[in-house]
């Protein structure tokens, strides 16, 4: 199961993940997740909720590939989020928790 952390902000979560080696940007390289979803595991999950505006919600994933890459993927957390990569990531999380 993915570890959930509670940081004050998304940037704090990203900094902490960077310190433990999650330096690859899967937002830039999301096609790697889309083309090989079985090649990844979600190691860390951090959800950030804005205090007053639901549009301020975000989720940070610490992702490791089975070939040794460690990186992050950041997404808005709303019903409007329709990125193919985030759908796959959410499926990876659900499958790893079962």
MMTF fields as JSON, N, C-alpha, C and O atoms, coordinates in Angstrom:
{
  "mmtfVersion": "1.0.0",
  "mmtfProducer": "UNKNOWN",
  "numBonds": 391,
  "numAtoms": 392,
  "numGroups": 98,
  "numChains": 1,
  "numModels": 1,
  "chainsPerModel": [1],
  "groupsPerChain": [98],
  "chainIdList": ["A"],
  "bondAtomList": [4, 2, 8, 6, 12, 10, 16, 14, 20, 18, 24, 22, 28, 26, 32, 30, 36, 34, 40, 38, 44, 42, 48, 46, 52, 50, 56, 54, 60, 58, 64, 62, 68, 66, 72, 70, 76, 74, 80, 78, 84, 82, 88, 86, 92, 90, 96, 94, 100, 98, 104, 102, 108, 106, 112, 110, 116, 114, 120, 118, 124, 122, 128, 126, 132, 130, 136, 134, 140, 138, 144, 142, 148, 146, 152, 150, 156, 154, 160, 158, 164, 162, 168, 166, 172, 170, 176, 174, 180, 178, 184, 182, 188, 186, 192, 190, 196, 194, 200, 198, 204, 202, 208, 206, 212, 210, 216, 214, 220, 218, 224, 222, 228, 226, 232, 230, 236, 234, 240, 238, 244, 242, 248, 246, 252, 250, 256, 254, 260, 258, 264, 262, 268, 266, 272, 270, 276, 274, 280, 278, 284, 282, 288, 286, 292, 290, 296, 294, 300, 298, 304, 302, 308, 306, 312, 310, 316, 314, 320, 318, 324, 322, 328, 326, 332, 330, 336, 334, 340, 338, 344, 342, 348, 346, 352, 350, 356, 354, 360, 358, 364, 362, 368, 366, 372, 370, 376, 374, 380, 378, 384, 382, 388, 386],
  "bondOrderList": [1, 1, 1, 1, 1, 1, 1, 1, 1, 1, 1, 1, 1, 1, 1, 1, 1, 1, 1, 1, 1, 1, 1, 1, 1, 1, 1, 1, 1, 1, 1, 1, 1, 1, 1, 1, 1, 1, 1, 1, 1, 1, 1, 1, 1, 1, 1, 1, 1, 1, 1, 1, 1, 1, 1, 1, 1, 1, 1, 1, 1, 1, 1, 1, 1, 1, 1, 1, 1, 1, 1, 1, 1, 1, 1, 1, 1, 1, 1, 1, 1, 1, 1, 1, 1, 1, 1, 1, 1, 1, 1, 1, 1, 1, 1, 1, 1],
  "groupList": [{"groupName": "UNK", "atomNameList": ["N", "CA", "C", "O"], "elementList": ["N", "C", "C", "O"], "formalChargeList": [0, 0, 0, 0], "bondAtomList": [1, 0, 2, 1, 3, 2], "bondOrderList": [1, 1, 2], "singleLetterCode": "X", "chemCompType": "L-PEPTIDE LINKING"}],
  "groupTypeList": [0, 0, 0, 0, 0, 0, 0, 0, 0, 0, 0, 0, 0, 0, 0, 0, 0, 0, 0, 0, 0, 0, 0, 0, 0, 0, 0, 0, 0, 0, 0, 0, 0, 0, 0, 0, 0, 0, 0, 0, 0, 0, 0, 0, 0, 0, 0, 0, 0, 0, 0, 0, 0, 0, 0, 0, 0, 0, 0, 0, 0, 0, 0, 0, 0, 0, 0, 0, 0, 0, 0, 0, 0, 0, 0, 0, 0, 0, 0, 0, 0, 0, 0, 0, 0, 0, 0, 0, 0, 0, 0, 0, 0, 0, 0, 0, 0, 0],
  "groupIdList": [1, 2, 3, 4, 5, 6, 7, 8, 9, 10, 11, 12, 13, 14, 15, 16, 17, 18, 19, 20, 21, 22, 23, 24, 25, 26, 27, 28, 29, 30, 31, 32, 33, 34, 35, 36, 37, 38, 39, 40, 41, 42, 43, 44, 45, 46, 47, 48, 49, 50, 51, 52, 53, 54, 55, 56, 57, 58, 59, 60, 61, 62, 63, 64, 65, 66, 67, 68, 69, 70, 71, 72, 73, 74, 75, 76, 77, 78, 79, 80, 81, 82, 83, 84, 85, 86, 87, 88, 89, 90, 91, 92, 93, 94, 95, 96, 97, 98],
  "secStructList": [7, 7, 3, 3, 7, 7, 7, 1, 1, 2, 2, 2, 2, 2, 2, 2, 2, 2, 2, 6, 6, 7, 7, 3, 3, 6, 6, 6, 6, 2, 2, 2, 2, 2, 2, 7, 4, 4, 4, 3, 3, 3, 3, 3, 3, 3, 3, 3, 7, 7, 1, 1, 7, 4, 4, 4, 7, 3, 3, 3, 3, 3, 3, 3, 3, 6, 6, 1, 7, 3, 3, 3, 3, 3, 3, 3, 7, 1, 6, 6, 7, 7, 7, 2, 2, 2, 2, 2, 2, 2, 2, 2, 2, 2, 2, 2, 2, 7],
  "xCoordList": [0.846, 0.0, 0.89, 1.95, 0.46, 1.204, 1.166, 0.168, 2.267, 2.353, 1.74, 2.031, 0.902, 0.296, 0.976, 1.131, 1.376, 2.03, 1.163, 0.323, 1.367, 0.604, 1.586, 2.139, 1.795, 2.664, 1.812, 0.645, 2.398, 1.666, 1.331, 0.347, 2.126, 1.894, 2.414, 3.178, 1.985, 2.463, 3.969, 4.676, 4.469, 5.908, 6.719, 7.829, 6.189, 6.878, 6.91, 7.931, 5.815, 5.777, 6.783, 7.499, 6.839, 7.785, 9.23, 10.074, 9.514, 10.87, 11.256, 12.374, 10.353, 10.641, 10.859, 11.765, 10.043, 10.226, 11.544, 12.225, 11.907, 13.185, 14.343, 15.3, 14.257, 15.33, 15.538, 16.639, 14.496, 14.646, 14.739, 14.496, 15.097, 15.438, 14.368, 14.6, 13.21, 12.148, 12.339, 11.717, 13.212, 13.623, 13.116, 13.159, 12.646, 12.177, 10.787, 9.961, 10.526, 9.237, 8.348, 8.484, 7.439, 6.529, 5.437, 4.762, 5.246, 4.306, 4.834, 4.063, 6.126, 6.738, 6.799, 6.669, 6.995, 7.178, 6.02, 6.235, 4.799, 3.646, 3.407, 2.748, 3.936, 3.753, 4.398, 3.968, 5.415, 6.034, 5.035, 4.994, 4.235, 3.215, 2.085, 1.575, 1.7, 0.599, 0.948, 0.105, 2.171, 2.547, 2.953, 2.946, 3.31, 3.737, 3.233, 4.043, 1.921, 1.394, 1.82, 1.881, 2.113, 2.535, 3.981, 4.452, 4.685, 6.081, 6.303, 7.437, 5.222, 5.327, 4.614, 3.68, 5.082, 4.414, 4.343, 5.28, 3.245, 3.071, 3.613, 3.11, 4.637, 5.274, 4.751, 4.699, 4.368, 3.918, 2.741, 2.699, 1.795, 0.651, 0.466, 0.471, 0.304, 0.039, -1.09, -1.002, -2.136, -3.278, -3.317, -3.266, -3.407, -3.442, -4.812, -5.251, -5.482, -6.802, -6.728, -6.253, -7.197, -7.263, -8.301, -9.296, -8.067, -8.973, -10.317, -11.346, -10.321, -11.569, -12.069, -13.233, -11.221, -11.595, -11.305, -10.145, -12.307, -12.071, -11.129, -10.506, -11.012, -10.084, -8.631, -7.734, -8.377, -7.014, -6.546, -5.459, -7.331, -6.957, -5.971, -6.092, -4.982, -3.976, -3.56, -3.764, -2.975, -2.445, -1.055, -0.825, -0.134, 1.256, 1.527, 1.28, 2.036, 2.384, 3.894, 4.541, 4.45, 5.838, 5.828, 5.319, 6.382, 6.265, 7.642, 8.613, 7.711, 8.945, 8.671, 7.64, 9.611, 9.494, 10.291, 11.213, 9.942, 10.647, 12.041, 12.836, 12.345, 13.703, 14.549, 15.635, 14.044, 14.862, 14.608, 15.227, 13.735, 13.426, 12.53, 11.597, 12.804, 11.951, 11.577, 12.444, 10.286, 9.871, 8.514, 7.948, 8.003, 6.737, 5.777, 6.176, 4.502, 3.44, 2.484, 2.036, 2.168, 1.269, 0.045, 0.146, -1.127, -2.375, -3.364, -3.338, -4.238, -5.386, -6.266, -6.285, -6.986, -7.814, -9.266, -9.816, -9.879, -11.278, -11.919, -11.239, -13.215, -13.945, -13.596, -13.822, -13.047, -12.7, -11.372, -11.057, -10.592, -9.291, -9.506, -10.101, -9.023, -9.265, -8.009, -8.112, -6.844, -5.593, -5.543, -5.912, -5.095, -4.954, -3.972, -4.202, -2.888, -1.884, -2.472, -2.213, -3.251, -3.804, -4.807, -4.906, -5.55, -6.465, -5.681, -6.095, -4.571, -3.734, -3.115, -3.091, -2.62, -2.016, -3.029, -2.711, -4.239, -5.273, -5.575, -5.84, -5.539, -5.754, -4.605, -4.835, -3.375, -2.216, -2.376, -2.128, -2.787, -2.977, -4.034, -3.817, -5.168, -6.255, -5.823, -6.163, -5.085, -4.64, -3.613, -3.581, -2.77, -1.751, -2.343, -1.722, -3.543, -4.175, -5.053, -5.489, -5.311, -6.186, -5.408, -5.995],
  "yCoordList": [-1.176, 0.0, 1.238, 1.25, 2.263, 3.51, 4.214, 4.157, 4.873, 5.628, 6.998, 7.66, 7.427, 8.753, 9.679, 9.345, 10.846, 11.84, 13.084, 13.308, 13.883, 15.115, 16.267, 16.476, 17.001, 18.166, 19.418, 19.359, 20.547, 21.816, 22.272, 22.985, 21.877, 22.331, 21.3, 20.4, 21.453, 20.588, 20.744, 19.751, 21.974, 22.182, 21.53, 21.058, 21.496, 20.815, 19.306, 18.659, 18.754, 17.327, 17.003, 16.006, 17.836, 17.615, 17.692, 16.905, 18.626, 18.765, 17.534, 17.035, 17.047, 15.855, 14.633, 13.838, 14.484, 13.368, 13.496, 12.497, 14.717, 14.934, 14.494, 13.885, 14.799, 14.439, 12.931, 12.479, 12.153, 10.697, 10.056, 8.861, 10.882, 10.35, 10.364, 9.848, 10.929, 11.004, 12.285, 13.31, 12.206, 13.4, 13.445, 14.501, 12.344, 12.285, 12.911, 12.71, 13.659, 14.342, 13.537, 13.615, 12.765, 11.964, 12.803, 12.321, 14.047, 14.916, 15.227, 15.301, 15.407, 15.671, 14.388, 14.425, 13.27, 11.986, 11.025, 9.828, 11.549, 10.714, 9.582, 8.597, 9.713, 8.64, 7.339, 6.262, 7.412, 6.195, 5.412, 4.183, 6.115, 5.467, 4.939, 3.841, 5.718, 5.333, 4.082, 3.202, 3.997, 2.864, 1.618, 0.524, 1.751, 0.594, 0.687, 0.761, 0.684, 0.862, -0.233, 0.008, -1.423, -2.514, -2.372, -3.152, -1.379, -1.176, -0.234, 0.164, 0.133, 1.148, 0.726, -0.076, 1.289, 1.112, 2.48, 3.274, 2.736, 3.99, 3.769, 2.924, 4.53, 4.377, 5.381, 5.077, 6.557, 7.618, 8.353, 8.566, 8.733, 9.52, 10.663, 10.47, 11.852, 13.016, 13.815, 14.221, 14.036, 14.807, 16.141, 16.192, 17.209, 18.555, 19.153, 19.205, 19.598, 20.201, 21.682, 22.058, 22.508, 23.938, 24.211, 23.494, 25.234, 25.536, 26.075, 25.776, 26.862, 27.525, 27.215, 27.472, 26.674, 26.505, 25.072, 24.661, 24.304, 22.94, 22.86, 21.822, 23.939, 23.938, 23.949, 23.74, 24.188, 24.198, 22.811, 22.679, 21.789, 20.444, 19.849, 20.037, 19.119, 18.472, 17.167, 16.957, 16.304, 15.055, 14.854, 15.073, 14.433, 14.196, 12.707, 12.134, 12.084, 10.668, 10.525, 11.153, 9.704, 9.282, 7.936, 6.955, 7.884, 6.707, 6.104, 6.818, 4.775, 4.06, 3.113, 2.443, 3.073, 2.115, 0.874, 0.94, -0.243, -1.473, -1.497, -2.387, -0.509, -0.417, 0.613, 0.977, 1.091, 1.917, 3.407, 4.12, 3.909, 5.338, 5.689, 4.948, 6.817, 7.305, 8.748, 9.585, 9.026, 10.371, 10.721, 9.978, 11.861, 12.367, 12.665, 12.92, 12.62, 13.05, 13.866, 13.408, 15.074, 15.965, 16.2, 16.465, 16.099, 16.282, 17.053, 16.991, 17.783, 18.35, 17.211, 16.153, 17.409, 16.34, 16.769, 17.352, 16.472, 16.848, 15.929, 15.167, 16.013, 15.215, 15.641, 14.885, 16.842, 17.354, 16.801, 16.962, 16.156, 15.629, 14.455, 13.448, 14.582, 13.507, 13.092, 12.536, 13.342, 12.914, 11.385, 10.708, 10.86, 9.408, 8.868, 7.804, 9.584, 9.128, 9.063, 8.1, 10.055, 10.041, 8.912, 8.338, 8.582, 7.44, 6.147, 5.3, 6.004, 4.809, 4.79, 3.745, 5.924, 6.009, 5.654, 4.907, 6.173, 5.853, 4.358, 3.773, 3.748, 2.308, 1.532, 0.516, 2.007, 1.374, 1.436, 0.445, 2.582, 2.732, 1.757, 1.067, 1.693, 0.812, -0.658, -1.433, -1.042, -2.429, -2.793, -3.935, -1.836, -2.133, -2.212, -2.776, -1.653, -1.673, -2.923, -3.21, -3.657, -4.822, -6.065, -7.135],
  "zCoordList": [0.0, 0.0, 0.0, 0.626, -0.695, -0.768, 0.587, 1.306, 0.915, 2.156, 1.943, 0.946, 2.86, 2.757, 3.754, 4.929, 3.268, 4.102, 4.164, 3.293, 5.181, 5.335, 5.498, 6.577, 4.43, 4.441, 4.345, 3.958, 4.699, 4.69, 3.274, 3.077, 2.291, 0.923, -0.069, 0.281, -1.3, -2.375, -2.538, -2.709, -2.487, -2.674, -1.555, -1.8, -0.337, 0.756, 0.498, 0.734, 0.024, -0.309, -1.408, -1.321, -2.434, -3.533, -3.044, -3.474, -2.159, -1.616, -0.795, -0.921, 0.031, 0.832, -0.06, 0.187, -1.081, -2.011, -2.77, -3.003, -3.156, -3.836, -2.946, -3.425, -1.659, -0.716, -0.615, -0.302, -0.877, -0.797, -2.186, -2.358, -3.163, -4.475, -5.542, -6.636, -5.274, -6.272, -7.091, -6.816, -8.102, -8.837, -10.275, -10.906, -10.794, -12.177, -12.264, -11.374, -13.317, -13.481, -14.417, -15.637, -13.837, -14.652, -15.308, -16.218, -14.869, -15.574, -16.972, -17.929, -17.085, -18.392, -19.219, -20.443, -18.555, -19.237, -18.963, -18.771, -18.946, -18.596, -19.59, -19.257, -20.811, -21.8, -21.33, -21.744, -20.479, -19.948, -19.103, -19.168, -18.316, -17.487, -18.362, -18.136, -19.352, -20.238, -21.04, -21.211, -21.529, -22.385, -21.609, -22.173, -20.322, -19.537, -18.094, -17.17, -17.883, -16.525, -15.55, -14.344, -16.048, -15.167, -14.709, -13.882, -15.244, -14.894, -13.726, -13.46, -13.016, -11.969, -10.7, -10.719, -9.599, -8.313, -7.633, -7.711, -6.981, -6.256, -4.846, -4.106, -4.48, -3.169, -2.146, -0.955, -2.592, -1.698, -2.328, -3.539, -1.491, -1.948, -0.964, 0.252, -1.516, -0.68, -1.308, -2.466, -0.552, -1.045, -0.315, 0.914, -1.079, -0.522, -0.792, -1.941, 0.243, 0.101, 0.443, 1.515, -0.466, -0.2, 0.877, 0.99, 1.655, 2.768, 2.306, 2.913, 1.243, 0.889, -0.516, -0.826, -1.36, -2.751, -3.194, -3.174, -3.59, -4.053, -5.249, -5.471, -6.022, -7.149, -6.694, -7.51, -5.407, -4.872, -4.449, -3.888, -4.701, -4.294, -5.285, -6.495, -4.744, -5.582, -4.922, -3.726, -5.728, -5.202, -5.788, -6.977, -4.927, -5.314, -5.155, -4.094, -6.211, -6.172, -6.251, -7.09, -5.383, -5.493, -6.195, -5.653, -7.389, -8.253, -8.489, -8.736, -8.409, -8.732, -9.893, -9.941, -10.818, -11.917, -11.549, -10.735, -12.14, -11.845, -12.455, -12.156, -13.32, -13.857, -13.095, -13.545, -11.919, -11.035, -11.035, -10.245, -11.876, -11.903, -10.727, -10.417, -10.064, -8.979, -9.292, -9.544, -9.274, -9.614, -9.041, -8.24, -9.463, -8.948, -10.094, -11.231, -9.744, -10.649, -9.799, -8.748, -10.249, -9.52, -10.376, -11.574, -9.74, -10.477, -9.625, -8.396, -10.309, -9.622, -9.17, -9.799, -8.1, -7.556, -7.642, -6.707, -8.783, -8.955, -9.981, -10.669, -10.07, -11.053, -12.472, -13.418, -12.634, -13.96, -14.471, -15.65, -13.611, -14.007, -14.945, -14.561, -16.178, -17.142, -17.896, -18.99, -17.35, -17.954, -18.017, -17.057, -19.123, -19.268, -18.238, -17.662, -18.002, -17.031, -15.627, -14.904, -15.223, -13.862, -13.697, -12.612, -14.738, -14.657, -14.421, -13.629, -15.097, -14.935, -13.539, -12.889, -13.078, -11.746, -10.677, -9.751, -10.786, -9.801, -9.811, -8.761, -10.967, -11.074, -10.425, -9.768, -10.607, -9.96, -8.447, -7.761, -7.917, -6.484, -5.984, -4.988, -6.66, -6.231, -6.287, -5.393, -7.318, -7.445, -6.379, -5.921, -5.974, -4.972, -3.573, -2.672, -3.374, -2.064, -1.878, -0.763, -2.953, -2.805, -2.44, -2.278]
}
